[in-house]
Tab-separated table of C-alpha atoms and ligand atoms in Angstrom:
chain	number	residue	atom	x	y	z
A	256	MET	CA	0.000	0.000	0.000
A	257	PRO	CA	1.324	3.470	-0.809
A	258	ARG	CA	1.901	6.006	1.927
A	259	PRO	CA	-1.617	7.349	2.577
A	260	ILE	CA	-1.044	11.049	1.853
A	261	LEU	CA	-3.159	12.354	-1.013
A	262	ALA	CA	-4.155	15.645	-2.621
A	263	THR	CA	-7.639	15.586	-4.122
A	264	ILE	CA	-8.780	18.246	-6.584
A	265	HIS	CA	-12.529	18.833	-6.606
A	266	SER	CA	-13.838	19.675	-10.076
A	267	ALA	CA	-17.340	20.514	-8.933
A	268	ALA	CA	-15.959	23.001	-6.411
A	269	LEU	CA	-13.883	24.716	-9.102
A	270	SER	CA	-16.978	25.107	-11.291
A	271	HIS	CA	-18.982	26.322	-8.331
A	272	ASN	CA	-16.395	28.980	-7.483
A	273	LEU	CA	-16.232	30.162	-11.092
A	274	ALA	CA	-20.018	30.523	-11.055
A	275	ARG	CA	-19.669	32.495	-7.821
A	276	VAL	CA	-17.311	34.924	-9.596
A	277	ARG	CA	-19.865	35.376	-12.383
A	278	VAL	CA	-22.456	36.391	-9.801
A	279	ALA	CA	-20.045	38.960	-8.332
A	280	ALA	CA	-19.116	40.370	-11.761
A	281	PRO	CA	-22.146	39.694	-13.948
A	282	ASP	CA	-21.125	42.006	-16.778
A	283	ALA	CA	-17.439	41.165	-16.953
A	284	ARG	CA	-15.589	38.479	-18.800
A	285	VAL	CA	-13.484	36.251	-16.604
A	286	TRP	CA	-9.805	35.490	-16.869
A	287	ALA	CA	-9.326	32.341	-14.818
A	288	VAL	CA	-5.886	32.903	-13.324
A	289	VAL	CA	-3.986	29.627	-13.545
A	290	LYS	CA	-0.453	30.807	-12.858
A	291	ALA	CA	1.815	28.687	-10.650
A	292	ASN	CA	0.354	25.536	-12.173
A	293	ALA	CA	-3.168	26.626	-11.271
A	294	TYR	CA	-2.172	27.603	-7.736
A	295	GLY	CA	-0.653	24.175	-7.240
A	296	HIS	CA	-3.726	22.280	-8.465
A	297	GLY	CA	-2.318	21.349	-11.877
A	298	ILE	CA	-3.411	23.103	-15.075
A	299	GLU	CA	-4.509	19.857	-16.712
A	300	ARG	CA	-6.548	18.951	-13.629
A	301	VAL	CA	-8.472	22.235	-13.411
A	302	PHE	CA	-8.922	22.777	-17.133
A	303	ASP	CA	-12.206	20.962	-17.650
A	304	ALA	CA	-13.877	22.577	-14.669
A	305	LEU	CA	-12.703	26.066	-15.671
A	306	ARG	CA	-13.043	25.872	-19.433
A	307	SER	CA	-16.206	27.958	-19.394
A	308	ALA	CA	-14.017	30.918	-18.361
A	309	ASP	CA	-13.546	33.518	-21.096
A	310	GLY	CA	-9.781	33.233	-20.977
A	311	PHE	CA	-6.858	31.997	-18.936
A	312	ALA	CA	-4.229	34.244	-17.386
A	313	LEU	CA	-0.799	33.077	-16.290
A	314	LEU	CA	2.795	34.117	-16.594
A	315	ASP	CA	4.887	31.126	-17.562
A	316	LEU	CA	5.180	30.520	-21.298
A	317	ALA	CA	5.522	26.792	-20.788
A	318	GLU	CA	2.172	26.840	-18.981
A	319	ALA	CA	0.626	28.737	-21.886
A	320	GLN	CA	1.882	25.996	-24.194
A	321	ARG	CA	0.274	23.392	-21.950
A	322	LEU	CA	-3.076	25.181	-22.296
A	323	ARG	CA	-2.776	25.216	-26.075
A	324	ALA	CA	-1.853	21.523	-25.923
A	325	LEU	CA	-5.195	20.967	-24.159
A	326	ASP	CA	-6.715	22.472	-27.292
A	327	TRP	CA	-7.723	25.723	-25.623
A	328	ARG	CA	-8.262	28.086	-28.560
A	329	GLY	CA	-9.556	31.052	-26.567
A	330	PRO	CA	-7.623	33.976	-25.081
A	331	ILE	CA	-4.509	33.472	-22.978
A	332	LEU	CA	-2.941	36.456	-21.235
A	333	LEU	CA	0.659	36.582	-20.037
A	334	LEU	CA	0.368	38.691	-16.890
A	335	GLU	CA	4.046	39.673	-16.796
A	336	GLY	CA	4.392	39.821	-20.562
A	337	CYS	CA	7.496	38.639	-22.369
A	338	PHE	CA	10.852	38.199	-20.703
A	339	GLU	CA	13.003	38.096	-23.809
A	340	ALA	CA	12.738	38.664	-27.555
A	341	ARG	CA	12.101	35.069	-28.570
A	342	ASP	CA	9.033	34.920	-26.293
A	343	LEU	CA	7.355	37.187	-28.826
A	344	GLU	CA	7.700	34.515	-31.474
A	345	LEU	CA	5.835	32.117	-29.224
A	346	CYS	CA	3.162	34.785	-28.682
A	347	SER	CA	2.758	35.127	-32.439
A	348	ARG	CA	2.686	31.382	-32.967
A	349	LEU	CA	0.301	30.557	-30.106
A	350	GLY	CA	-1.788	33.720	-30.293
A	351	LEU	CA	-0.938	34.805	-26.754
A	352	TRP	CA	-1.941	38.218	-25.481
A	353	HIS	CA	0.690	39.792	-23.289
A	354	ALA	CA	1.147	42.527	-20.747
A	355	ILE	CA	3.472	45.411	-21.465
A	356	HIS	CA	4.807	46.882	-18.260
A	357	CYS	CA	8.121	48.491	-19.225
A	358	ASN	CA	9.884	50.244	-22.087
A	359	GLU	CA	12.196	47.287	-22.730
A	360	GLN	CA	9.142	45.232	-23.680
A	361	ILE	CA	8.052	47.931	-26.136
A	362	ASP	CA	11.577	48.027	-27.612
A	363	ARG	CA	11.503	44.278	-28.197
A	364	LEU	CA	8.051	44.435	-29.731
A	365	ALA	CA	9.185	47.224	-32.074
A	366	ALA	CA	11.995	44.955	-33.274
A	367	HIS	CA	9.778	41.863	-33.604
A	368	LYS	CA	8.944	40.633	-37.103
A	369	THR	CA	5.455	39.206	-37.244
A	370	GLN	CA	2.671	38.731	-39.756
A	371	LEU	CA	0.072	38.804	-37.009
A	372	PRO	CA	-0.189	41.988	-34.978
A	373	HIS	CA	-0.406	41.476	-31.236
A	374	HIS	CA	-3.060	42.205	-28.636
A	375	VAL	CA	-1.278	43.756	-25.695
A	376	PHE	CA	-2.331	44.792	-22.202
A	377	LEU	CA	-0.607	48.003	-21.178
A	378	LYS	CA	-0.083	47.930	-17.454
A	379	MET	CA	-0.258	50.929	-15.182
A	380	ASN	CA	1.550	51.061	-11.872
A	381	SER	CA	-1.253	52.848	-10.049
A	382	GLY	CA	0.339	52.477	-6.626
A	383	MET	CA	1.407	48.867	-6.096
A	384	ASN	CA	4.912	49.778	-7.285
A	385	ARG	CA	5.774	46.433	-8.746
A	386	LEU	CA	5.183	46.297	-12.498
A	387	GLY	CA	3.828	48.955	-14.828
A	388	PHE	CA	4.167	52.498	-16.067
A	389	THR	CA	3.442	55.238	-13.576
A	390	PRO	CA	0.429	57.426	-14.356
A	391	GLU	CA	2.833	60.141	-15.591
A	392	ARG	CA	4.464	57.804	-18.116
A	393	PHE	CA	1.447	55.768	-19.103
A	394	ARG	CA	0.172	57.842	-22.012
A	395	ALA	CA	3.594	58.099	-23.625
A	396	ALA	CA	3.828	54.308	-23.516
A	397	TRP	CA	0.337	54.028	-25.007
A	398	THR	CA	1.217	56.443	-27.829
A	399	ARG	CA	4.385	54.524	-28.611
A	400	LEU	CA	2.566	51.199	-28.712
A	401	ASN	CA	-0.253	52.639	-30.761
A	402	ALA	CA	2.224	53.642	-33.458
A	403	LEU	CA	3.690	50.156	-33.826
A	404	PRO	CA	2.583	48.004	-36.769
A	405	GLN	CA	3.222	44.982	-34.507
A	406	VAL	CA	0.257	45.997	-32.316
A	407	ASP	CA	-3.397	45.929	-33.265
A	408	GLN	CA	-5.165	46.151	-29.913
A	409	ILE	CA	-4.203	47.848	-26.678
A	410	SER	CA	-6.126	46.945	-23.565
A	411	LEU	CA	-5.470	48.634	-20.247
A	412	MET	CA	-4.685	46.985	-16.967
A	413	THR	CA	-3.717	47.704	-13.400
A	414	HIS	CA	-3.484	45.691	-10.197
A	415	PHE	CA	-4.736	46.633	-6.726
A	416	SER	CA	-2.511	46.311	-3.689
A	417	ASP	CA	-5.201	46.658	-1.018
A	418	ALA	CA	-8.440	45.308	-2.394
A	419	ASP	CA	-8.538	42.898	0.563
A	420	GLY	CA	-8.027	45.492	3.291
A	421	PRO	CA	-9.109	48.798	4.772
A	422	ARG	CA	-7.195	51.002	2.301
A	423	GLY	CA	-9.352	49.631	-0.476
A	424	ILE	CA	-9.059	50.571	-4.138
A	425	GLU	CA	-10.174	54.208	-4.301
A	426	ALA	CA	-6.799	55.900	-4.720
A	427	GLN	CA	-5.574	53.441	-7.336
A	428	LEU	CA	-8.858	53.488	-9.231
A	429	GLN	CA	-8.737	57.275	-9.293
A	430	ALA	CA	-5.100	57.262	-10.529
A	431	PHE	CA	-6.015	54.789	-13.264
A	432	GLU	CA	-9.164	56.520	-14.411
A	433	SER	CA	-7.788	60.044	-14.429
A	434	VAL	CA	-5.146	59.000	-16.956
A	435	THR	CA	-7.124	56.509	-19.036
A	436	HIS	CA	-10.634	57.994	-19.189
A	437	ASP	CA	-10.326	59.057	-22.829
A	438	LEU	CA	-8.246	56.124	-24.072
A	439	PRO	CA	-9.973	53.392	-26.058
A	440	GLY	CA	-9.597	49.713	-25.228
A	441	GLU	CA	-10.854	47.175	-22.764
A	442	ARG	CA	-9.975	47.399	-19.096
A	443	THR	CA	-8.944	44.710	-16.656
A	444	LEU	CA	-8.620	45.768	-13.039
A	445	SER	CA	-9.892	43.292	-10.496
A	446	ASN	CA	-8.247	40.391	-8.729
A	447	SER	CA	-10.313	38.127	-6.452
A	448	ALA	CA	-10.530	40.532	-3.538
A	449	ALA	CA	-11.574	43.456	-5.739
A	450	THR	CA	-14.153	41.293	-7.511
A	451	LEU	CA	-15.785	40.147	-4.285
A	452	ARG	CA	-15.410	43.263	-2.143
A	453	HIS	CA	-15.618	46.117	-4.632
A	454	GLY	CA	-17.820	44.637	-7.315
A	455	ALA	CA	-20.418	47.378	-7.046
A	456	VAL	CA	-17.863	50.161	-7.632
A	457	LEU	CA	-16.080	48.269	-10.394
A	458	ASP	CA	-19.130	47.021	-12.254
A	459	GLY	CA	-18.980	48.506	-15.731
A	460	ARG	CA	-15.398	49.710	-15.242
A	461	SER	CA	-13.601	46.391	-15.621
A	462	ASP	CA	-14.381	44.529	-18.848
A	463	TRP	CA	-12.397	41.564	-17.590
A	464	VAL	CA	-11.916	40.395	-14.008
A	465	ARG	CA	-8.854	38.353	-13.031
A	466	PRO	CA	-9.813	36.035	-10.189
A	467	GLY	CA	-7.288	33.543	-8.923
A	468	ILE	CA	-7.593	32.556	-5.293
A	469	VAL	CA	-11.413	32.564	-5.155
A	470	LEU	CA	-11.515	29.923	-7.869
A	471	TYR	CA	-9.505	27.706	-5.564
A	472	GLY	CA	-11.836	28.136	-2.602
A	473	SER	CA	-9.834	30.392	-0.333
A	474	ALA	CA	-11.183	33.688	0.995
A	475	PRO	CA	-9.044	36.589	-0.257
A	476	ASP	CA	-9.723	38.617	2.876
A	477	PHE	CA	-9.523	35.963	5.584
A	478	PRO	CA	-9.922	36.332	8.559
A	479	GLU	CA	-12.254	39.294	8.011
A	480	HIS	CA	-14.386	36.961	5.918
A	481	ASN	CA	-14.192	33.211	5.499
A	482	VAL	CA	-15.153	30.915	2.646
A	483	ALA	CA	-18.607	30.344	4.108
A	484	HIS	CA	-19.230	34.099	4.028
A	485	TRP	CA	-18.289	34.281	0.354
A	486	GLY	CA	-20.018	31.021	-0.583
A	487	LEU	CA	-16.832	29.353	-1.821
A	488	GLN	CA	-15.985	25.666	-1.763
A	489	PRO	CA	-12.521	24.208	-1.154
A	490	THR	CA	-11.021	22.811	-4.331
A	491	MET	CA	-8.034	21.023	-2.833
A	492	THR	CA	-8.069	18.478	-0.033
A	493	LEU	CA	-4.845	17.320	1.556
A	494	SER	CA	-5.595	14.123	3.412
A	495	SER	CA	-3.757	11.275	5.060
A	496	ARG	CA	-4.273	8.643	7.734
A	497	ILE	CA	-3.239	7.787	11.233
A	498	ILE	CA	-0.312	5.372	11.054
A	499	GLY	CA	0.578	5.197	14.744
A	500	LEU	CA	-0.901	5.741	18.195
A	501	GLN	CA	0.699	6.696	21.502
A	502	GLN	CA	-0.701	7.037	24.976
A	503	LEU	CA	0.998	9.912	26.779
A	504	ARG	CA	1.099	10.217	30.551
A	505	ALA	CA	1.028	13.591	32.260
A	506	GLY	CA	4.458	15.119	31.754
A	507	ASP	CA	5.279	13.150	28.596
A	508	SER	CA	6.330	15.186	25.594
A	509	VAL	CA	5.967	14.527	21.891
A	510	GLY	CA	8.201	15.140	18.901
A	511	TYR	CA	11.400	17.074	18.275
A	512	GLY	CA	12.399	19.561	20.899
A	513	SER	CA	9.701	18.206	23.244
A	514	SER	CA	7.813	21.400	22.494
A	515	PHE	CA	4.503	19.913	23.620
A	516	VAL	CA	4.158	18.418	27.073
A	517	ALA	CA	0.953	16.642	28.086
A	518	GLU	CA	-0.609	18.092	31.234
A	519	ALA	CA	-2.810	15.046	31.645
A	520	PRO	CA	-2.954	11.593	30.067
A	521	LEU	CA	-3.493	12.085	26.346
A	522	ARG	CA	-3.966	9.775	23.400
A	523	ILE	CA	-2.281	10.989	20.248
A	524	GLY	CA	-2.353	9.862	16.644
A	525	VAL	CA	0.641	9.987	14.323
A	526	VAL	CA	-0.303	11.192	10.833
A	527	ALA	CA	1.637	10.449	7.631
A	528	CYS	CA	2.114	14.080	6.597
A	529	GLY	CA	5.013	16.407	7.232
A	530	TYR	CA	6.781	19.430	5.863
A	531	ALA	CA	8.282	17.343	3.062
A	532	ASP	CA	4.692	16.965	1.835
A	533	GLY	CA	4.152	20.709	1.899
A	534	TYR	CA	2.468	20.902	5.287
A	535	PRO	CA	3.887	24.098	6.799
A	536	ARG	CA	6.512	23.570	9.461
A	537	HIS	CA	5.466	26.845	11.089
A	538	CYS	CA	2.229	25.252	12.314
A	539	SER	CA	2.423	24.647	16.021
A	540	THR	CA	0.291	23.083	18.737
A	541	GLY	CA	-3.327	24.043	18.205
A	542	THR	CA	-3.412	24.047	14.415
A	543	PRO	CA	-6.797	22.606	13.424
A	544	VAL	CA	-7.107	19.217	11.690
A	545	LEU	CA	-10.060	16.926	11.012
A	546	VAL	CA	-9.852	13.324	12.203
A	547	GLY	CA	-12.660	11.254	10.743
A	548	GLY	CA	-14.298	14.570	9.881
A	549	VAL	CA	-14.175	15.802	13.486
A	550	ARG	CA	-12.173	18.855	14.416
A	551	SER	CA	-9.127	18.318	16.550
A	552	ARG	CA	-5.704	19.906	16.852
A	553	MET	CA	-2.130	19.231	16.044
A	554	VAL	CA	0.270	18.913	18.991
A	555	GLY	CA	4.055	19.310	18.985
A	556	ARG	CA	6.272	20.142	16.031
A	557	VAL	CA	5.737	19.310	12.402
A	558	SER	CA	8.485	16.933	11.314
A	559	MET	CA	9.553	15.976	7.814
A	560	ASP	CA	7.176	13.038	7.385
A	561	MET	CA	4.800	13.152	10.326
A	562	ILE	CA	2.624	15.263	12.554
A	563	THR	CA	0.927	14.280	15.796
A	564	VAL	CA	-2.688	15.031	16.637
A	565	ASP	CA	-4.756	15.096	19.801
A	566	LEU	CA	-7.250	12.211	19.971
A	567	SER	CA	-8.417	12.850	23.533
A	568	ALA	CA	-11.950	13.734	22.452
A	569	LEU	CA	-12.017	11.145	19.664
A	570	PRO	CA	-12.278	7.668	21.190
A	571	GLN	CA	-13.521	6.270	17.881
A	572	ALA	CA	-10.345	7.331	16.050
A	573	GLY	CA	-7.629	4.750	15.570
A	574	MET	CA	-5.151	3.253	13.166
A	575	GLY	CA	-6.129	4.148	9.609
A	576	SER	CA	-8.528	6.936	10.543
A	577	GLU	CA	-8.845	9.587	7.861
A	578	VAL	CA	-7.117	12.876	8.623
A	579	THR	CA	-7.938	16.020	6.652
A	580	LEU	CA	-5.116	18.531	6.793
A	581	TRP	CA	-7.231	20.977	4.797
A	582	GLY	CA	-10.198	20.770	2.452
A	583	GLN	CA	-13.153	18.397	2.608
A	584	SER	CA	-13.333	15.191	4.613
A	585	THR	CA	-15.280	12.237	3.249
A	586	THR	CA	-17.915	13.004	5.900
A	587	GLY	CA	-18.499	16.382	4.227
A	588	ALA	CA	-16.890	18.376	7.032
A	589	VAL	CA	-14.736	21.263	5.795
A	590	LEU	CA	-11.499	22.670	7.143
A	591	SER	CA	-10.581	25.757	5.161
A	592	ILE	CA	-6.997	26.051	4.012
A	593	ASP	CA	-7.188	29.631	5.297
A	594	GLU	CA	-7.336	28.475	8.912
A	595	VAL	CA	-4.296	26.273	8.536
A	596	ALA	CA	-2.436	29.037	6.712
A	597	GLN	CA	-3.239	31.462	9.498
A	598	ALA	CA	-1.808	29.038	12.051
A	599	ALA	CA	1.393	29.015	9.984
A	600	GLY	CA	1.502	32.809	9.678
A	601	THR	CA	0.830	32.711	5.964
A	602	VAL	CA	-1.986	32.679	3.407
A	603	GLY	CA	-3.846	29.891	1.654
A	604	TYR	CA	-2.099	30.788	-1.619
A	605	GLU	CA	1.260	29.662	-0.286
A	606	LEU	CA	0.015	26.350	1.067
A	607	MET	CA	-1.819	25.300	-2.086
A	608	CYS	CA	1.157	26.231	-4.254
A	609	ALA	CA	3.566	24.279	-2.077
A	610	VAL	CA	2.159	20.750	-1.957
A	611	ALA	CA	5.253	18.659	-2.583
A	612	ALA	CA	6.002	16.601	-5.656
A	613	ARG	CA	5.971	13.374	-3.627
A	614	VAL	CA	2.253	13.801	-2.869
A	615	PRO	CA	0.033	11.957	-5.370
A	616	PHE	CA	-2.861	13.956	-6.811
A	617	VAL	CA	-6.273	12.691	-7.849
A	618	LEU	CA	-9.109	14.471	-9.581
A	619	ALA	CA	-12.544	14.029	-8.054
B	293	PLP	C1	-2.099	36.617	-9.445
B	293	PLP	C2	-2.742	37.738	-10.118
B	293	PLP	C3	-4.134	37.879	-10.081
B	293	PLP	C4	-5.026	36.976	-9.270
B	293	PLP	O1	-4.918	37.339	-7.916
B	293	PLP	P1	-5.857	36.648	-6.816
B	293	PLP	O2	-5.565	37.415	-5.574
B	293	PLP	O3	-5.395	35.233	-6.706
B	293	PLP	O4	-7.228	36.757	-7.300
B	293	PLP	C5	-4.691	38.896	-10.807
B	293	PLP	N1	-3.930	39.762	-11.521
B	293	PLP	C6	-2.590	39.668	-11.548
B	293	PLP	C7	-1.804	40.641	-12.344
B	293	PLP	C8	-1.946	38.653	-10.857
B	293	PLP	O5	-0.625	38.568	-10.898
């Protein structure tokens, strides 16, 4: 029998979450963001469930090729654009749309020989200060692109830094609109948090939304709101089984560094899942887990191949019991990846992207 750790990808949940995005942005087209191998889910695994999206957005050219290999003929957007001149040939050949965020990318496009003019997405740095032209430089970039025979369509994009928090999107939206109000072209503004939280303001202003994390059933503004609040379903379950049991006496410790000491007799289960599977080592005693669908907690340190869980309230649990590290148990109980991420001081994004190569995946 193989080691019992398993990552299950839930197709129906992916479709559900995409439908949820359509409710939040009824007039927009949807780029399903599938960068980072579909947030760790696997592009080939999510493709069927997400193929009713209007396009796919990502940033790795090899991933774009994988989408075309799946026979996806619709739009694909490279969110960071091209990294070197020969990427433009692939864009021409595969019909990829690409972001333009810097002058070097315009230079390369101006030198590119192509029969088919490109559809580009000119990116404004409206305050995030990562990629894009500042509002002061944006129109000059637009004018330069507009004069190139290599370009036939210019869409406009920006990215919000605080759509999930109290600063919101006002200042960036204002910066974007004051410079672009009289420019033609489609707009794409919203990530997941902007789509869910600022949909009313953005409705009619963003022709395309760019949801990523919501598609994968994680709340973009956890802990202010959780997945139940937003009506999202987890799309990835990391599960394993109990492979060992120990009965601790008061004063006994468990695991490396003896970081957890039992105050009273305590039955613990040893679970085949550790940081080498992608379970975050920063989780400490108290991190929630489901054992047979019932909530319990991890105790002690996460080691490479194992964690230990508290079975004191779970007399029915034993060798082979199902353990849900995050996602959906077979009983239907849900443990959101956001709660586990919070216990590790991180976000659901990082956990779902980091499931290790040794973990087998199945599509359900
Ligand atoms: C990753 C990314 C998104 C999606 O962000 P989520 O928070 O996962 O919705 C949207 N736009 C750009 C430019 C991105 O890089």
